[in-house]
Structure formats: C-alpha cells, structure tokens
Coordinates of C-alpha atoms and ligand atoms in Angstrom, one line a residue:
X1341 CA 17.0 -1.3 -22.5
X1342 CA 14.6 -3.8 -23.6
X1343 CA 12.8 -5.4 -20.5
X1344 CA 11.7 -9.0 -19.9
X1345 CA 9.3 -9.4 -16.9
X1346 CA 9.2 -12.5 -15.3
X1347 CA 5.9 -13.1 -13.5
X1348 CA 5.9 -15.6 -10.6
X1349 CA 2.4 -16.7 -10.0
X1350 CA 1.1 -15.6 -13.5
X1351 CA -2.4 -17.4 -12.8
X1352 CA -2.9 -16.3 -9.6
X1353 CA -5.6 -14.0 -8.4
X1354 CA -3.6 -11.0 -8.6
X1355 CA -2.1 -11.5 -11.6
X1356 CA -5.7 -12.0 -13.3
X1357 CA -7.3 -9.0 -11.5
X1358 CA -4.6 -6.7 -11.5
X1359 CA -1.2 -7.4 -13.4
X1360 CA -2.3 -8.5 -16.7
X1361 CA -4.9 -5.6 -17.0
X1362 CA -2.2 -2.8 -15.9
X1363 CA 0.0 -4.5 -18.8
X1364 CA -2.6 -4.2 -21.5
X1365 CA -2.7 -0.6 -20.4
X1366 CA 1.1 -0.2 -20.4
X1367 CA 1.5 -1.8 -23.8
X1368 CA -1.2 0.5 -25.0
X1369 CA 1.3 3.7 -24.5
X1370 CA 3.6 2.2 -27.4
X1371 CA 6.3 2.9 -25.3
X1372 CA 6.9 -0.8 -24.0
X1373 CA 6.2 -2.6 -27.4
X1374 CA 9.4 -4.5 -27.1
X1375 CA 8.6 -5.6 -23.3
X1376 CA 8.4 -9.7 -23.2
X1377 CA 6.2 -11.3 -20.4
X1378 CA 7.4 -14.7 -19.5
X1379 CA 4.9 -16.1 -16.8
X1380 CA 6.2 -19.1 -14.4
X1381 CA 3.8 -21.5 -13.2
X1382 CA 3.7 -24.9 -11.8
X1383 CA 1.9 -26.3 -14.7
X1384 CA 1.2 -26.0 -18.6
X1385 CA -0.7 -23.0 -18.9
X1386 CA -3.4 -22.4 -21.8
X1387 CA -2.2 -18.3 -22.5
X1388 CA -5.0 -17.5 -25.0
X1389 CA -7.7 -18.6 -22.3
X1390 CA -5.8 -16.8 -19.4
X1391 CA -5.9 -13.7 -21.4
X1392 CA -9.7 -14.0 -22.2
X1393 CA -10.6 -14.4 -18.7
X1394 CA -8.4 -11.7 -17.3
X1395 CA -8.9 -8.9 -20.3
X1396 CA -11.6 -10.0 -22.2
X1397 CA -9.8 -10.6 -25.3
X1398 CA -6.3 -11.9 -26.1
X1399 CA -4.6 -8.8 -27.7
X1400 CA -1.3 -9.9 -25.5
X1401 CA -0.9 -13.0 -26.6
X1402 CA 2.0 -12.1 -29.0
X1403 CA 3.4 -10.7 -25.7
X1404 CA 3.0 -13.3 -23.2
X1405 CA 4.3 -17.2 -23.0
X1406 CA 4.9 -19.3 -19.8
X1407 CA 7.7 -21.2 -18.6
X1408 CA 6.6 -24.4 -16.7
X1409 CA 8.7 -25.5 -13.4
X1410 CA 8.8 -27.0 -10.0
X1411 CA 9.5 -23.8 -7.7
X1412 CA 11.3 -26.2 -5.3
X1413 CA 13.9 -27.8 -7.9
X1414 CA 17.2 -26.0 -8.1
X1415 CA 17.6 -27.5 -11.5
X1416 CA 14.5 -25.8 -13.2
X1417 CA 16.2 -22.6 -12.2
X1418 CA 19.2 -23.4 -14.2
X1419 CA 16.8 -24.0 -17.4
X1420 CA 14.7 -21.2 -16.5
X1421 CA 18.1 -19.0 -16.7
X1422 CA 18.6 -20.4 -20.3
X1423 CA 15.5 -20.1 -21.3
X1424 CA 15.2 -16.3 -20.5
X1425 CA 18.7 -15.3 -21.6
X1426 CA 18.7 -12.1 -20.5
X1427 CA 21.3 -10.1 -22.5
X1428 CA 23.9 -7.5 -21.2
X1429 CA 21.9 -4.4 -22.7
X1430 CA 18.7 -6.1 -21.2
X1431 CA 17.1 -6.0 -17.9
X1432 CA 14.9 -8.7 -16.1
X1433 CA 12.2 -7.4 -13.8
X1434 CA 10.7 -10.4 -12.0
X1435 CA 7.4 -9.7 -9.9
X1436 CA 6.9 -12.3 -7.2
X1437 CA 2.9 -12.8 -7.4
X1438 CA 3.0 -15.5 -5.1
X1439 CA 2.2 -16.1 -1.5
X1440 CA 5.1 -14.6 0.9
X1441 CA 5.9 -18.2 2.4
X1442 CA 7.1 -18.8 -1.1
X1443 CA 9.2 -16.2 -2.4
X1444 CA 11.9 -16.9 -0.1
X1445 CA 12.6 -20.3 -1.6
X1446 CA 12.2 -18.8 -5.2
X1447 CA 14.8 -15.6 -4.3
X1448 CA 17.2 -18.4 -2.7
X1449 CA 16.9 -20.6 -5.7
X1450 CA 17.4 -17.9 -8.0
X1451 CA 20.3 -16.4 -6.6
X1452 CA 21.6 -19.9 -6.2
X1453 CA 21.4 -20.4 -10.2
X1454 CA 22.7 -17.1 -10.9
X1455 CA 19.8 -15.2 -11.7
X1456 CA 21.3 -12.2 -9.7
X1457 CA 23.0 -10.0 -12.0
X1458 CA 23.0 -6.2 -11.9
X1459 CA 20.2 -6.1 -14.5
X1460 CA 17.9 -8.1 -12.3
X1461 CA 15.2 -6.4 -10.4
X1462 CA 12.9 -7.8 -8.3
X1463 CA 9.4 -6.7 -7.3
X1464 CA 7.9 -8.3 -3.9
X1465 CA 4.1 -8.0 -3.0
X1466 CA 3.3 -7.3 1.1
X1467 CA 3.2 -8.3 3.9
X1468 CA 7.3 -8.0 4.3
X1469 CA 7.4 -10.5 7.0
X1470 CA 4.6 -11.0 9.7
X1471 CA 6.1 -9.2 12.9
X1472 CA 9.4 -7.7 13.7
X1473 CA 11.6 -10.9 13.9
X1474 CA 10.1 -12.4 10.6
X1475 CA 10.8 -9.2 8.6
X1476 CA 13.9 -9.1 9.9
X1477 CA 15.0 -12.6 8.4
X1478 CA 13.2 -11.8 5.5
X1479 CA 15.2 -8.9 4.4
X1480 CA 18.3 -10.7 5.7
X1481 CA 17.4 -13.6 3.3
X1482 CA 17.0 -11.6 0.4
X1483 CA 20.2 -9.7 0.9
X1484 CA 22.4 -13.0 0.7
X1485 CA 22.0 -12.8 -3.2
X1486 CA 20.3 -9.1 -3.9
X1487 CA 21.6 -5.4 -2.9
X1488 CA 18.6 -3.1 -1.7
X1489 CA 19.3 -1.2 -4.8
X1490 CA 17.6 -4.1 -6.8
X1491 CA 14.6 -4.8 -4.2
X1492 CA 11.2 -3.0 -5.3
X1493 CA 8.7 -3.5 -2.4
X1494 CA 5.4 -2.8 -3.5
X1495 CA 2.9 -0.9 -1.4
X1496 CA 0.3 0.0 -3.9
X1497 CA -1.4 2.7 -1.6
X1498 CA 1.8 4.6 -2.0
X1499 CA 1.3 4.4 -5.9
X1500 CA -2.3 6.0 -5.6
X1501 CA -2.4 9.0 -7.3
X1502 CA -3.9 10.9 -4.5
X1503 CA -1.3 9.8 -1.8
X1504 CA 1.7 11.2 -4.4
X1505 CA -0.7 14.4 -4.3
X1506 CA -0.2 14.8 -0.4
X1507 CA 3.4 15.8 -1.3
X1508 CA 2.3 18.0 -4.2
X1509 CA -0.3 19.8 -2.4
X1510 CA 1.7 20.1 0.9
X1511 CA 4.7 21.2 -0.5
X1512 CA 3.2 23.7 -3.8
X1513 CA 0.6 25.5 -1.7
X1514 CA 2.0 28.3 0.7
X1515 CA -1.1 28.4 2.4
X1516 CA -1.2 24.6 3.6
X1517 CA 2.9 24.4 3.8
X1518 CA 2.4 27.0 6.8
X1519 CA -0.3 25.1 8.5
X1520 CA 1.6 22.0 8.8
X1521 CA 2.7 21.3 12.0
X1522 CA 1.2 21.3 15.5
X1523 CA 0.7 24.7 16.1
X1524 CA -2.0 24.5 13.5
X1525 CA -3.1 20.8 13.4
X1526 CA -4.9 19.4 16.5
X1527 CA -5.2 15.7 15.3
X1528 CA -4.9 13.5 12.0
X1529 CA -7.1 10.5 11.1
X1530 CA -6.3 8.1 8.2
X1531 CA -9.6 5.8 7.9
X1532 CA -9.5 3.1 5.3
X1533 CA -12.7 1.6 5.7
X1534 CA -13.9 -1.4 2.9
X1535 CA -17.1 -2.7 2.4
X1536 CA -16.0 -6.0 1.6
X1537 CA -15.2 -8.7 3.5
X1538 CA -12.3 -11.4 3.2
X1539 CA -13.9 -12.6 -0.3
X1540 CA -12.5 -16.2 -0.1
X1541 CA -9.0 -15.3 1.6
X1542 CA -9.4 -17.2 4.6
X1543 CA -6.2 -18.9 4.7
X1544 CA -4.3 -15.7 4.0
X1545 CA -6.6 -13.7 6.3
X1546 CA -6.4 -15.8 9.3
X1547 CA -2.7 -15.6 9.4
X1548 CA -2.7 -11.8 9.1
X1549 CA -5.5 -9.8 10.2
X1550 CA -6.4 -6.1 9.8
X1551 CA -3.3 -4.4 11.3
X1552 CA -0.8 -6.7 9.3
X1553 CA -2.8 -6.4 6.1
X1554 CA -3.5 -2.7 5.9
X1555 CA -1.9 -0.8 8.7
X1556 CA 1.7 -2.1 8.7
X1557 CA 2.2 -1.1 5.1
X1558 CA -0.2 1.1 3.6
X1559 CA -1.7 3.1 6.4
X1560 CA 1.7 3.7 7.7
X1561 CA 2.9 4.9 4.5
X1562 CA 0.3 7.4 4.1
X1563 CA 0.9 8.7 7.5
X1564 CA 4.6 9.0 6.8
X1565 CA 3.4 11.2 3.6
X1566 CA 1.7 13.4 5.8
X1567 CA 4.1 13.9 8.5
X1568 CA 7.5 14.0 6.6
X1569 CA 9.1 16.7 5.4
X1570 CA 9.2 17.8 1.8
X1571 CA 12.3 17.4 -0.1
X1572 CA 14.2 20.2 -1.5
X1573 CA 13.4 21.0 -4.7
X1574 CA 10.9 18.4 -4.6
X1575 CA 13.6 15.9 -5.3
X1576 CA 11.3 12.5 -5.5
X1577 CA 13.9 10.6 -5.0
X1578 CA 14.4 11.6 -1.8
X1579 CA 11.0 10.4 -0.6
X1580 CA 12.0 7.2 0.9
X1581 CA 14.5 9.0 3.3
X1582 CA 11.9 11.5 4.3
X1583 CA 9.3 9.0 4.8
X1584 CA 12.0 7.0 6.9
X1585 CA 13.0 10.0 9.3
X1586 CA 8.9 10.5 9.9
X1587 CA 8.5 6.9 11.2
X1588 CA 11.7 7.4 12.8
X1589 CA 10.3 9.9 15.3
X1590 CA 7.0 8.0 15.5
X1591 CA 6.5 6.2 19.3
X1592 CA 6.1 2.7 19.6
X1593 CA 1.8 2.0 19.5
X1594 CA 0.2 1.9 23.0
X1595 CA -2.0 -1.1 23.0
X1596 CA -4.3 0.8 25.7
X1597 CA -5.2 3.2 23.0
X1598 CA -6.0 0.5 20.5
X1599 CA -9.3 -1.3 19.8
X1600 CA -9.8 -4.3 17.3
X1601 CA -12.9 -6.1 16.6
X1602 CA -14.0 -8.9 13.8
X1603 CA -17.1 -8.5 11.9
X1604 CA -20.1 -11.1 12.7
X1605 CA -20.4 -14.0 10.6
X1606 CA -16.2 -13.9 10.0
X1607 CA -15.3 -17.3 12.0
X1608 CA -17.6 -19.0 10.1
X1609 CA -16.3 -17.7 6.7
X1610 CA -13.0 -18.3 8.1
X1611 CA -14.0 -21.9 8.5
X1612 CA -12.4 -21.1 12.4
X1613 CA -15.0 -21.2 15.5
X1614 CA -13.3 -18.9 17.8
X1615 CA -11.2 -17.1 15.7
X1616 CA -9.7 -14.1 17.2
X1617 CA -8.0 -12.4 13.8
X1618 CA -8.7 -8.8 13.7
X1619 CA -10.8 -7.4 10.6
X1620 CA -11.2 -3.8 12.3
X1621 CA -8.4 -2.1 14.1
X1622 CA -8.4 1.4 15.3
X1623 CA -4.8 2.9 17.2
X1624 CA -3.5 5.9 18.1
X1625 CA 0.2 7.0 17.5
X1626 CA 2.2 10.0 18.8
X1627 CA 5.4 11.6 17.1
X1628 CA 8.2 12.8 19.2
X1629 CA 9.3 15.3 16.4
X1630 CA 9.2 18.9 17.7
X1631 CA 7.0 19.7 14.7
X1632 CA 4.0 17.0 15.6
X1633 CA 4.2 17.2 19.6
X1634 CA 1.1 16.5 21.2
X1635 CA -0.8 15.6 18.0
X1636 CA -2.8 12.3 18.3
X1637 CA -2.8 10.3 15.0
X1638 CA -5.4 7.8 14.5
X1639 CA -5.3 4.9 12.0
X1640 CA -8.5 2.9 11.3
X1641 CA -9.0 0.2 9.1
X1642 CA -11.9 -2.4 8.8
X1643 CA -13.7 -4.9 6.2
X1644 CA -17.6 -5.5 6.1
X1645 CA -17.9 -1.9 6.6
X1646 CA -20.4 0.7 5.1
X1647 CA -18.4 2.3 2.7
X1648 CA -15.1 1.9 0.7
X1649 CA -13.5 5.0 1.5
X1650 CA -10.0 6.2 2.0
X1651 CA -9.8 9.4 3.7
X1652 CA -6.9 11.2 5.4
X1653 CA -8.7 13.9 7.8
X1654 CA -6.6 16.9 9.2
X1655 CA -8.1 18.6 12.0
X1656 CA -7.1 21.9 12.6
X1657 CA -6.8 23.8 15.5
X1658 CA -9.8 26.1 16.1
X1659 CA -10.0 29.7 17.6
X1660 CA -13.9 29.1 18.6
X1661 CA -15.7 26.4 18.9
X1662 CA -18.4 27.3 15.9
X1663 CA -15.4 27.3 13.4
X1664 CA -15.2 24.4 10.4
X1665 CA -11.5 23.0 10.7
X1666 CA -11.3 20.1 8.7
X1667 CA -9.3 19.2 5.8
X1668 CA -9.7 16.0 3.7
X1669 CA -7.6 14.1 1.3
X1670 CA -10.1 11.6 -0.5
X1671 CA -7.7 9.0 -1.5
X1672 CA -10.6 6.7 -2.9
X1673 CA -13.3 7.0 -4.4
X1674 CA -13.6 10.8 -5.4
X1675 CA -9.7 11.2 -5.6
X1676 CA -9.8 15.0 -4.3
X1677 CA -9.2 17.6 -1.5
X1678 CA -12.0 19.0 0.1
X1679 CA -12.4 21.4 2.9
X1680 CA -15.8 22.4 4.4
X1681 CA -16.1 26.3 4.6
X1682 CA -18.9 28.2 6.7
X1683 CA -20.4 31.1 4.7
X1684 CA -22.8 33.8 5.2
X1685 CA -26.3 32.6 4.3
X1686 CA -27.4 34.9 1.1
X1687 CA -30.1 37.1 2.2
X1688 CA -30.6 39.9 4.8
X1689 CA -30.0 37.8 8.0
X1690 CA -26.9 36.9 9.7
X1691 CA -27.0 33.3 9.3
X1692 CA -24.2 31.0 8.0
X1693 CA -24.2 27.7 6.1
X1694 CA -21.6 25.2 5.2
X1695 CA -20.3 24.8 1.6
X1696 CA -17.3 22.6 0.1
X1697 CA -14.0 24.1 -1.1
X1698 CA -12.9 21.3 -3.0
X1699 CA -10.5 20.0 -5.7
X1700 CA -11.2 16.8 -7.8
X1701 CA -10.1 15.5 -11.3
X1702 CA -12.3 16.3 -14.1
X1703 CA -14.6 13.7 -14.8
X1704 CA -13.0 12.0 -18.1
X1705 CA -9.2 12.2 -16.0
X1706 CA -7.8 9.0 -16.5
X1707 CA -5.9 8.4 -13.2
X1708 CA -3.2 5.5 -13.8
X1709 CA -3.9 2.2 -11.8
X1710 CA -1.6 1.7 -8.9
X1711 CA -0.3 -1.4 -10.4
X1712 CA 0.4 0.3 -13.6
X1713 CA 2.5 3.0 -11.9
X1714 CA 4.7 0.1 -9.9
X1715 CA 5.6 -1.6 -13.1
X1716 CA 6.4 1.2 -15.0
X1717 CA 8.6 2.9 -12.1
X1718 CA 10.3 -0.7 -11.6
X1719 CA 10.8 -0.7 -15.3
X1720 CA 12.3 2.8 -15.1
X1721 CA 14.3 2.4 -12.3
X1722 CA 12.5 5.0 -10.1
X1723 CA 12.3 3.7 -6.5
X1724 CA 10.5 6.6 -4.7
X1725 CA 6.9 4.8 -4.5
X1726 CA 8.4 1.6 -3.2
X1727 CA 9.4 0.9 0.2
X1728 CA 12.8 0.7 1.7
X1729 CA 14.1 -2.1 4.3
X1730 CA 14.5 0.6 7.0
X1731 CA 10.9 1.6 6.7
X1732 CA 9.7 -1.9 6.6
X1733 CA 11.8 -2.4 10.0
X1734 CA 10.5 0.6 11.4
X1735 CA 6.9 0.3 10.7
X1736 CA 7.0 -3.1 12.4
X1737 CA 9.0 -1.6 15.4
X1738 CA 6.4 0.7 15.9
X1739 CA 3.0 -2.0 15.6
X1740 CA 5.2 -4.9 17.3
X1741 CA 3.8 -3.9 21.0
X1742 CA 0.4 -4.3 19.6
X1743 CA 0.9 -7.7 18.5
X1744 CA 2.9 -8.6 21.6
X1745 CA -0.4 -7.3 23.4
X1746 CA -2.7 -9.3 21.5
X1747 CA -0.7 -12.7 21.4
X1748 CA -1.3 -12.8 25.4
X1749 CA -5.1 -11.7 25.2
X1750 CA -7.2 -14.5 25.4
X1751 CA -10.8 -12.9 25.6
X1752 CA -13.2 -13.3 22.5
X1753 CA -12.8 -10.7 20.3
X1754 CA -15.6 -7.8 20.0
X1755 CA -18.1 -8.5 17.1
X1756 CA -19.8 -6.0 15.0
X1757 CA -22.4 -6.0 12.7
X1758 CA -21.4 -5.8 9.0
X1759 CA -22.0 -3.0 7.0
X1760 CA -21.4 -0.9 10.5
X1761 CA -19.9 2.8 10.3
X1762 CA -16.3 3.0 11.3
X1763 CA -17.4 5.3 14.4
X1764 CA -20.1 2.8 15.7
X1765 CA -17.3 0.0 15.5
X1766 CA -15.1 2.2 17.5
X1767 CA -17.5 3.2 20.3
Ligands
LIG1344 C1 -4.5 -5.5 0.0 C2 -5.2 -5.9 1.2 O1 -3.1 -4.8 0.1 O2 -5.2 -4.1 -0.1 C3 -6.6 -6.0 1.1 O3 -4.3 -7.5 1.1 C4 -7.2 -4.8 0.7 O4 -6.9 -6.8 2.0 C5 -6.6 -4.1 -0.2 O5 -8.9 -5.3 0.4 C6 -7.1 -2.7 -0.4 O6 -6.9 -2.1 -1.8 P1 -7.8 -1.1 -2.3 O7 -6.3 -0.5 -3.2 O8 -8.9 -1.6 -3.1 O9 -8.1 0.0 -1.3

C-alpha cells in the first residue's frame, strides 16, 4: 500500500534533527520509494534549503513538498484534503510534530474536514496531557474522530534497540527467565542521566519538568518492560497489554520517597527567577504483583548531570555480602548488557578480582534510530512499540500524587551543581 506521510511542523526542531534524517535512512533501504512526504507549514518553505540544513544534501528533494495553510482555519483543511487526495489503496500517516497545545485543534479540524477515514493513522509525540485530568481530556477529544486503532503514541524509548532487547533477554535465556521475581531480585533502578541542560527549550520545560518530560513516559515504559510477563510465543503484538498489566499493579508514588532538584543556573536560563521546575527527580515505586512484592524500584532522571547514560540496574539478592550482584542493561550509549563477576585472581594466592561478563553489539553494527523505527512501524501498522491510551492514563495515576504534593509545596527547590553525579544529587 502506498503511503502519504503528512508532517505537521516540518520546519520545526524535531523534524530537522530527527524526522528528516530518519526518513533519509528509510528511503535508503529502497523499500519505500513510492512514499510521498507532504510537510505542512504556516508559511512558504524553501524545501531544498530545509533539506540541505537538516541532511547536508538535497537528496530527498523529489520526495518532499510543502502545503502552506493556516492551522486554525477550517477551510484550509478542506483544501488540504483535496490536495493530498488519498486514494482507497493508499494510506495517510500523519505525524504531529507540533507542540501538544496545537495538536487538539489540528485533530478536531482534520476530523471535521473528513480526514479521518480508516486508512488514516495519527502519530503523536508526548506529552500526552500534563496530568491525569488533562490526559483524559486529550484522549477523549481525539476519540471523537479517530479509533484507538488509528492512533500511534510515540515513546521513542520503547523503540530503542536495547529497550526491545529487555524482552528478548528476559524471555529467551533460561538463566535469567528463572531469576525474574522478588525471590531473586532485591531492587531495580532505572537511571536516565543527561549531560545537557534545557538547550533553549525554556518555554516547554518550564511547563513540563523532569517528571513529566522523562519519567511519565520513557522511564515508566522501561519499568513496564522489566516487570511485565513475557507474551506466550513471543507474540510482540501482546506487548501493550502486558505492559499495561504491569503498570496496573504498580502502587501510586509516595511523595515522601521522591526527591526533586534543579541545576544551578536553570532559573536564569529559563528566564524565571524563583522557578520551582525540577530538572532532576528520583522516586521509588512498589508493585502489588505477587512476583514483585517488596522490591523497591527507583527511577531517576536529570539534566546537566555528569554523563549521558540510560541504564537499568537489576540488583540480585545476595547470599553473602561479598558477592557481586548487579546486572545492567545499557540502554545507551554502548548498548549492551553486563554483569560484574568475581573470579579468582590467577596465581598461587586465593585473592579475587572482578571482570565483566558482557554483551555488546560488534562495533560496526548499525542500530536503527528510534525515529526510523517508529515511522516504519506506523507505516506497517505494528503497534507494539507505541503507548496505548490505558498505559498513558495508568502512568499518570501512578505519578499524580507527586504532582499534587508538589503543587502545594512553596519551599524553594533544592539546587545541584552542573555536571554532578546522580548519586550526589540524591544524597
Ligand atoms: C525527550 C525529552 O523526550 O527525550 C528530552 O523531551 C530528552 O528532554 C530526550 O532530552 C532524551 O532522549 P534521548 O533519546 O536523547 O535519551
């Protein structure tokens, strides 16, 4: 089936940095030659200049064109519908690369103009709402014109190669499949540390903060992959259901177990002296699942920290204090899995030393970028790496107690030095 890909916000930052480069790679496979890209923009766009800036060449010039319209004008959507003229044997994939505040209106007006037939798919970027109430509103509004089946909510962390590997590793290796419960696992940590600050995204970040930006989607989804049951026969289409079941068993977060902080200099960067927006958050969750009773799960994320790394650390129960017990999923960078092992130090003595037992991909392995993956999956109708509405709601339900507690807290927020280590901020 031929695909027409409509991108709202084709001149925006996400499109330049991620989507257009991902599309270049997708065309390079030779499997999507007949796909056409129609960018939507408020103003006229010099397409070759846009491509040159984003890709360093104009190789996609014959694939991309731009339709200029006023996003608030209902008649323009009728014009758009005529212009794209989707045939019965074609599909229209619509990528909303615009701020969430703009998407609701676009969705309504597309629906009113009749751009919502069964061959239309919508791809949304997070955040899906700003709290539980607004998330419910957003989902209800979209459901007026589109079925859940047509909606693809992107969480690019789910599409990272190593996130998918959590499923493979847990399910396909008897050693680890057997270990996967509270009898053997003592605690779980998911740590996403970034060395960059807010990089000019002050307006977005001031309304968002680390909890909404990274924990609500990315880290909750990684946690769900760690906790969920592995589908029978590795049927990947069951993944959303399995993730949801795991999220449903998580208890709402306890504010007394959460820490938030802000990096020094943030307020100046954000142009808001006195801002209490958190750029760092650490929280603990517990599950009511029989398999996971009593296993604390710590989620940590922050900006302007020492390193750019995302890791899942599984701490196994020890029989003796002197045993090694950590299994690590390196989601990025150096994608792989490692475990420290004690071995006897070679020689006549009886000392021990530690070495890594590890897996990483051979150096020249090309791991598809998460955005390539989401676009290809949406085109092919594979929904397992997208967030279903139930997961969005449950994730907000779990985190809402923190948002509520913080909204009443008018103490100045704790500060941390830029380039700190995550452990230094939490202490
Ligand atoms: C985005 C957040 O969803 O994820 C950003 O909005 C964050 O604030 C980014 O920097 C991190 O993604 P990645 O793939 O670079 O780890």
